[in-house]
Amino acid sequence: MAFRRGFKSQCERRAVEYRKQLGLNNIAPLSAEMLAEHLGVTVWSTDDITQLSANDVEVLNDEQDDSWSALTMRVGTSNLVLFKPVSSSGRRNSVIMHELSHIILGHELAEACILEDGSLVPGNFNQDQEDEADWLAGTLLLPRPALMAIQSRRTPQQVACEQYQVSAEMLTWRTRMTGVAYQMKRRRG
């Protein structure tokens, strides 16, 4: 995962800027639903689509099928994020934020194909765009100042996860990838 020069700093600035626009301080939790509303993006779970057959809903919500967790569709000039509602609240917040990150970064939408077994696969997958959306989503959920506050206050992991609506895996990943844990350890001596 190699990003263009300055990308990670740009993500940190965006995380702070969106918080300012929403009247939040730079360490406040930012939910994907709040940001989606701010951006004018509609967010639905597959359960919100009443025209689907029970079989279609069952296929789309299959917890064993990891071919998809959320996707973005363009409807006219608007964006719609559709997510699988079977995930935990932390996972759901993360996958919706990932989709919002694609929109914020102006990524091209991939074409989706449905295979005979019902699996949903992108027709033109772009790993660089997926990596960028992962990084921005993680930064929007847990920007560096929030990670520093969590570490300096020695907030228990479960409490931090509930407060920021993230999974333990996301909190650990962001803390490790930003070097915040190492930085705080050096400060404490």
PDB file of C-alpha atoms in Angstrom:
ATOM      1  CA  MET A   1       0.000   0.000   0.000  1.00  0.00           C
ATOM      2  CA  ALA A   2       1.945   2.972  -1.307  1.00  0.00           C
ATOM      3  CA  PHE A   3       0.079   6.247  -1.552  1.00  0.00           C
ATOM      4  CA  ARG A   4       0.942   9.316  -3.548  1.00  0.00           C
ATOM      5  CA  ARG A   5       3.009  11.881  -1.640  1.00  0.00           C
ATOM      6  CA  GLY A   6       0.913  13.872   0.841  1.00  0.00           C
ATOM      7  CA  PHE A   7      -2.157  11.626   0.669  1.00  0.00           C
ATOM      8  CA  LYS A   8      -2.133  10.621   4.349  1.00  0.00           C
ATOM      9  CA  SER A   9      -1.728  14.245   5.477  1.00  0.00           C
ATOM     10  CA  GLN A  10      -4.565  15.239   3.161  1.00  0.00           C
ATOM     11  CA  CYS A  11      -6.770  12.598   4.838  1.00  0.00           C
ATOM     12  CA  GLU A  12      -5.953  13.961   8.299  1.00  0.00           C
ATOM     13  CA  ARG A  13      -6.836  17.493   7.151  1.00  0.00           C
ATOM     14  CA  ARG A  14     -10.130  16.270   5.696  1.00  0.00           C
ATOM     15  CA  ALA A  15     -11.012  14.496   8.969  1.00  0.00           C
ATOM     16  CA  VAL A  16     -10.485  17.733  10.886  1.00  0.00           C
ATOM     17  CA  GLU A  17     -12.254  19.856   8.245  1.00  0.00           C
ATOM     18  CA  TYR A  18     -15.408  17.700   8.163  1.00  0.00           C
ATOM     19  CA  ARG A  19     -15.555  17.810  11.968  1.00  0.00           C
ATOM     20  CA  LYS A  20     -15.331  21.630  11.841  1.00  0.00           C
ATOM     21  CA  GLN A  21     -18.094  21.804   9.219  1.00  0.00           C
ATOM     22  CA  LEU A  22     -20.291  19.688  11.501  1.00  0.00           C
ATOM     23  CA  GLY A  23     -19.509  21.761  14.616  1.00  0.00           C
ATOM     24  CA  LEU A  24     -17.409  19.000  16.196  1.00  0.00           C
ATOM     25  CA  ASN A  25     -14.008  19.308  17.810  1.00  0.00           C
ATOM     26  CA  ASN A  26     -11.070  17.489  16.219  1.00  0.00           C
ATOM     27  CA  ILE A  27     -11.265  14.467  18.545  1.00  0.00           C
ATOM     28  CA  ALA A  28     -15.048  14.005  18.482  1.00  0.00           C
ATOM     29  CA  PRO A  29     -16.501  10.775  17.062  1.00  0.00           C
ATOM     30  CA  LEU A  30     -17.800  11.137  13.504  1.00  0.00           C
ATOM     31  CA  SER A  31     -20.392   8.606  12.415  1.00  0.00           C
ATOM     32  CA  ALA A  32     -20.778   7.611   8.797  1.00  0.00           C
ATOM     33  CA  GLU A  33     -24.493   8.426   8.926  1.00  0.00           C
ATOM     34  CA  MET A  34     -23.730  11.969  10.119  1.00  0.00           C
ATOM     35  CA  LEU A  35     -21.178  12.515   7.362  1.00  0.00           C
ATOM     36  CA  ALA A  36     -23.480  10.980   4.743  1.00  0.00           C
ATOM     37  CA  GLU A  37     -26.244  13.396   5.697  1.00  0.00           C
ATOM     38  CA  HIS A  38     -23.773  16.297   5.545  1.00  0.00           C
ATOM     39  CA  LEU A  39     -22.648  15.203   2.068  1.00  0.00           C
ATOM     40  CA  GLY A  40     -26.211  14.631   0.860  1.00  0.00           C
ATOM     41  CA  VAL A  41     -25.651  10.906   0.355  1.00  0.00           C
ATOM     42  CA  THR A  42     -28.551   8.535   0.959  1.00  0.00           C
ATOM     43  CA  VAL A  43     -27.706   5.405   2.972  1.00  0.00           C
ATOM     44  CA  TRP A  44     -29.905   2.324   2.842  1.00  0.00           C
ATOM     45  CA  SER A  45     -29.577  -1.195   4.106  1.00  0.00           C
ATOM     46  CA  THR A  46     -30.809  -3.943   1.809  1.00  0.00           C
ATOM     47  CA  ASP A  47     -33.747  -4.320   4.207  1.00  0.00           C
ATOM     48  CA  ASP A  48     -34.884  -0.838   3.146  1.00  0.00           C
ATOM     49  CA  ILE A  49     -35.591  -2.039  -0.391  1.00  0.00           C
ATOM     50  CA  THR A  50     -39.130  -3.312  -0.216  1.00  0.00           C
ATOM     51  CA  GLN A  51     -39.388  -4.356  -3.884  1.00  0.00           C
ATOM     52  CA  LEU A  52     -36.932  -7.244  -3.491  1.00  0.00           C
ATOM     53  CA  SER A  53     -38.178 -10.788  -3.168  1.00  0.00           C
ATOM     54  CA  ALA A  54     -37.522 -12.653   0.075  1.00  0.00           C
ATOM     55  CA  ASN A  55     -35.050 -14.855  -1.813  1.00  0.00           C
ATOM     56  CA  ASP A  56     -33.135 -11.829  -3.160  1.00  0.00           C
ATOM     57  CA  VAL A  57     -32.933 -10.297   0.324  1.00  0.00           C
ATOM     58  CA  GLU A  58     -31.701 -13.615   1.710  1.00  0.00           C
ATOM     59  CA  VAL A  59     -28.965 -13.812  -0.944  1.00  0.00           C
ATOM     60  CA  LEU A  60     -27.887 -10.181  -0.427  1.00  0.00           C
ATOM     61  CA  ASN A  61     -27.856 -10.495   3.381  1.00  0.00           C
ATOM     62  CA  ASP A  62     -26.018 -13.834   3.460  1.00  0.00           C
ATOM     63  CA  GLU A  63     -23.439 -13.479   6.255  1.00  0.00           C
ATOM     64  CA  GLN A  64     -21.309 -16.263   4.743  1.00  0.00           C
ATOM     65  CA  ASP A  65     -20.951 -14.362   1.453  1.00  0.00           C
ATOM     66  CA  ASP A  66     -18.104 -11.896   1.825  1.00  0.00           C
ATOM     67  CA  SER A  67     -18.213 -10.809  -1.826  1.00  0.00           C
ATOM     68  CA  TRP A  68     -19.722  -7.529  -0.686  1.00  0.00           C
ATOM     69  CA  SER A  69     -20.545  -5.516   2.435  1.00  0.00           C
ATOM     70  CA  ALA A  70     -21.522  -2.165   0.885  1.00  0.00           C
ATOM     71  CA  LEU A  71     -21.553  -0.440  -2.470  1.00  0.00           C
ATOM     72  CA  THR A  72     -22.214   2.967  -3.943  1.00  0.00           C
ATOM     73  CA  MET A  73     -24.703   3.563  -6.732  1.00  0.00           C
ATOM     74  CA  ARG A  74     -25.257   6.758  -8.656  1.00  0.00           C
ATOM     75  CA  VAL A  75     -28.921   7.622  -9.091  1.00  0.00           C
ATOM     76  CA  GLY A  76     -29.130  10.619 -11.408  1.00  0.00           C
ATOM     77  CA  THR A  77     -26.827  13.162  -9.776  1.00  0.00           C
ATOM     78  CA  SER A  78     -27.182  11.670  -6.291  1.00  0.00           C
ATOM     79  CA  ASN A  79     -25.236   8.912  -4.584  1.00  0.00           C
ATOM     80  CA  LEU A  80     -26.775   5.980  -2.733  1.00  0.00           C
ATOM     81  CA  VAL A  81     -24.766   3.777  -0.379  1.00  0.00           C
ATOM     82  CA  LEU A  82     -26.305   0.351   0.059  1.00  0.00           C
ATOM     83  CA  PHE A  83     -25.013  -1.897   2.834  1.00  0.00           C
ATOM     84  CA  LYS A  84     -25.534  -5.404   4.120  1.00  0.00           C
ATOM     85  CA  PRO A  85     -27.299  -5.023   7.498  1.00  0.00           C
ATOM     86  CA  VAL A  86     -25.868  -8.149   9.120  1.00  0.00           C
ATOM     87  CA  SER A  87     -22.627  -6.563  10.295  1.00  0.00           C
ATOM     88  CA  SER A  88     -21.813  -5.222  13.768  1.00  0.00           C
ATOM     89  CA  SER A  89     -22.338  -1.492  14.328  1.00  0.00           C
ATOM     90  CA  GLY A  90     -18.572  -0.888  14.158  1.00  0.00           C
ATOM     91  CA  ARG A  91     -18.239  -2.841  10.934  1.00  0.00           C
ATOM     92  CA  ARG A  92     -21.296  -1.124   9.451  1.00  0.00           C
ATOM     93  CA  ASN A  93     -19.906   2.330  10.314  1.00  0.00           C
ATOM     94  CA  SER A  94     -16.604   1.370   8.705  1.00  0.00           C
ATOM     95  CA  VAL A  95     -18.030  -0.003   5.447  1.00  0.00           C
ATOM     96  CA  ILE A  96     -20.329   2.994   4.989  1.00  0.00           C
ATOM     97  CA  MET A  97     -17.416   5.362   5.697  1.00  0.00           C
ATOM     98  CA  HIS A  98     -15.375   3.426   3.116  1.00  0.00           C
ATOM     99  CA  GLU A  99     -18.065   4.059   0.492  1.00  0.00           C
ATOM    100  CA  LEU A 100     -18.282   7.743   1.467  1.00  0.00           C
ATOM    101  CA  SER A 101     -14.508   7.927   1.061  1.00  0.00           C
ATOM    102  CA  HIS A 102     -14.818   6.770  -2.546  1.00  0.00           C
ATOM    103  CA  ILE A 103     -17.306   9.601  -3.124  1.00  0.00           C
ATOM    104  CA  ILE A 104     -15.138  12.218  -1.353  1.00  0.00           C
ATOM    105  CA  LEU A 105     -12.072  11.148  -3.337  1.00  0.00           C
ATOM    106  CA  GLY A 106     -13.989  11.291  -6.622  1.00  0.00           C
ATOM    107  CA  HIS A 107     -13.290   7.680  -7.512  1.00  0.00           C
ATOM    108  CA  GLU A 108     -14.880   6.120 -10.558  1.00  0.00           C
ATOM    109  CA  LEU A 109     -17.690   3.746  -9.627  1.00  0.00           C
ATOM    110  CA  ALA A 110     -16.995   0.140 -10.516  1.00  0.00           C
ATOM    111  CA  GLU A 111     -19.482  -1.778 -12.595  1.00  0.00           C
ATOM    112  CA  ALA A 112     -21.045  -4.617 -10.617  1.00  0.00           C
ATOM    113  CA  CYS A 113     -21.793  -8.062 -11.955  1.00  0.00           C
ATOM    114  CA  ILE A 114     -23.981 -10.685 -10.305  1.00  0.00           C
ATOM    115  CA  LEU A 115     -22.743 -14.238 -10.774  1.00  0.00           C
ATOM    116  CA  GLU A 116     -25.028 -17.260 -11.151  1.00  0.00           C
ATOM    117  CA  ASP A 117     -24.550 -18.120  -7.461  1.00  0.00           C
ATOM    118  CA  GLY A 118     -25.777 -14.642  -6.499  1.00  0.00           C
ATOM    119  CA  SER A 119     -22.322 -13.288  -5.611  1.00  0.00           C
ATOM    120  CA  LEU A 120     -21.818  -9.629  -6.372  1.00  0.00           C
ATOM    121  CA  VAL A 121     -18.428  -8.835  -7.916  1.00  0.00           C
ATOM    122  CA  PRO A 122     -17.031  -5.595  -9.283  1.00  0.00           C
ATOM    123  CA  GLY A 123     -16.426  -5.577 -13.023  1.00  0.00           C
ATOM    124  CA  ASN A 124     -13.468  -3.171 -12.933  1.00  0.00           C
ATOM    125  CA  PHE A 125     -11.802  -3.473  -9.541  1.00  0.00           C
ATOM    126  CA  ASN A 126      -9.124  -0.862  -8.730  1.00  0.00           C
ATOM    127  CA  GLN A 127      -6.911  -1.835  -5.764  1.00  0.00           C
ATOM    128  CA  ASP A 128      -5.311   1.621  -5.515  1.00  0.00           C
ATOM    129  CA  GLN A 129      -8.742   3.230  -5.106  1.00  0.00           C
ATOM    130  CA  GLU A 130      -9.767   0.592  -2.544  1.00  0.00           C
ATOM    131  CA  ASP A 131      -6.583   1.252  -0.532  1.00  0.00           C
ATOM    132  CA  GLU A 132      -7.179   5.019  -0.653  1.00  0.00           C
ATOM    133  CA  ALA A 133     -10.793   4.596   0.488  1.00  0.00           C
ATOM    134  CA  ASP A 134      -9.667   2.284   3.321  1.00  0.00           C
ATOM    135  CA  TRP A 135      -7.139   4.823   4.520  1.00  0.00           C
ATOM    136  CA  LEU A 136      -9.461   7.824   4.313  1.00  0.00           C
ATOM    137  CA  ALA A 137     -12.303   5.920   6.014  1.00  0.00           C
ATOM    138  CA  GLY A 138     -10.030   4.921   8.890  1.00  0.00           C
ATOM    139  CA  THR A 139      -8.762   8.482   9.210  1.00  0.00           C
ATOM    140  CA  LEU A 140     -12.271   9.947   9.179  1.00  0.00           C
ATOM    141  CA  LEU A 141     -13.331   7.527  11.918  1.00  0.00           C
ATOM    142  CA  LEU A 142     -10.149   7.767  13.983  1.00  0.00           C
ATOM    143  CA  PRO A 143      -8.021  10.794  13.086  1.00  0.00           C
ATOM    144  CA  ARG A 144      -4.616  11.135  14.670  1.00  0.00           C
ATOM    145  CA  PRO A 145      -5.773  13.651  17.368  1.00  0.00           C
ATOM    146  CA  ALA A 146      -8.501  11.209  18.483  1.00  0.00           C
ATOM    147  CA  LEU A 147      -5.998   8.354  18.644  1.00  0.00           C
ATOM    148  CA  MET A 148      -3.653  10.529  20.721  1.00  0.00           C
ATOM    149  CA  ALA A 149      -6.532  11.383  23.089  1.00  0.00           C
ATOM    150  CA  ILE A 150      -7.497   7.711  23.428  1.00  0.00           C
ATOM    151  CA  GLN A 151      -3.907   6.766  24.198  1.00  0.00           C
ATOM    152  CA  SER A 152      -3.149   9.681  26.554  1.00  0.00           C
ATOM    153  CA  ARG A 153      -6.362   9.102  28.525  1.00  0.00           C
ATOM    154  CA  ARG A 154      -5.677   5.363  28.511  1.00  0.00           C
ATOM    155  CA  THR A 155      -9.246   4.796  27.366  1.00  0.00           C
ATOM    156  CA  PRO A 156     -10.077   1.074  27.477  1.00  0.00           C
ATOM    157  CA  GLN A 157     -10.354  -0.433  23.989  1.00  0.00           C
ATOM    158  CA  GLN A 158     -14.010  -1.426  24.378  1.00  0.00           C
ATOM    159  CA  VAL A 159     -14.965   2.072  25.540  1.00  0.00           C
ATOM    160  CA  ALA A 160     -13.075   3.704  22.653  1.00  0.00           C
ATOM    161  CA  CYS A 161     -14.694   1.322  20.163  1.00  0.00           C
ATOM    162  CA  GLU A 162     -18.168   2.126  21.446  1.00  0.00           C
ATOM    163  CA  GLN A 163     -17.458   5.858  21.553  1.00  0.00           C
ATOM    164  CA  TYR A 164     -16.102   5.993  17.983  1.00  0.00           C
ATOM    165  CA  GLN A 165     -18.367   3.232  16.590  1.00  0.00           C
ATOM    166  CA  VAL A 166     -15.441   1.209  15.281  1.00  0.00           C
ATOM    167  CA  SER A 167     -14.353  -2.387  15.583  1.00  0.00           C
ATOM    168  CA  ALA A 168     -11.438  -3.407  17.786  1.00  0.00           C
ATOM    169  CA  GLU A 169      -9.619  -4.367  14.584  1.00  0.00           C
ATOM    170  CA  MET A 170     -10.035  -0.844  13.177  1.00  0.00           C
ATOM    171  CA  LEU A 171      -8.810   0.786  16.401  1.00  0.00           C
ATOM    172  CA  THR A 172      -5.764  -1.508  16.546  1.00  0.00           C
ATOM    173  CA  TRP A 173      -5.002  -1.008  12.846  1.00  0.00           C
ATOM    174  CA  ARG A 174      -5.192   2.796  13.036  1.00  0.00           C
ATOM    175  CA  THR A 175      -3.154   2.945  16.245  1.00  0.00           C
ATOM    176  CA  ARG A 176      -0.450   0.749  14.706  1.00  0.00           C
ATOM    177  CA  MET A 177      -0.408   2.330  11.238  1.00  0.00           C
ATOM    178  CA  THR A 178      -0.172   5.902  12.538  1.00  0.00           C
ATOM    179  CA  GLY A 179       2.576   5.086  15.061  1.00  0.00           C
ATOM    180  CA  VAL A 180       0.545   6.742  17.826  1.00  0.00           C
ATOM    181  CA  ALA A 181       1.090   3.902  20.325  1.00  0.00           C
ATOM    182  CA  TYR A 182       4.849   4.080  19.784  1.00  0.00           C
ATOM    183  CA  GLN A 183       4.847   7.861  20.049  1.00  0.00           C
ATOM    184  CA  MET A 184       2.900   7.788  23.334  1.00  0.00           C
ATOM    185  CA  LYS A 185       5.138   5.063  24.733  1.00  0.00           C
ATOM    186  CA  ARG A 186       8.211   7.218  24.050  1.00  0.00           C
ATOM    187  CA  ARG A 187       6.567  10.231  25.717  1.00  0.00           C
ATOM    188  CA  ARG A 188       5.828   8.214  28.840  1.00  0.00           C
ATOM    189  CA  GLY A 189       9.426   7.071  28.888  1.00  0.00           C
TER     190      GLY A 189
END
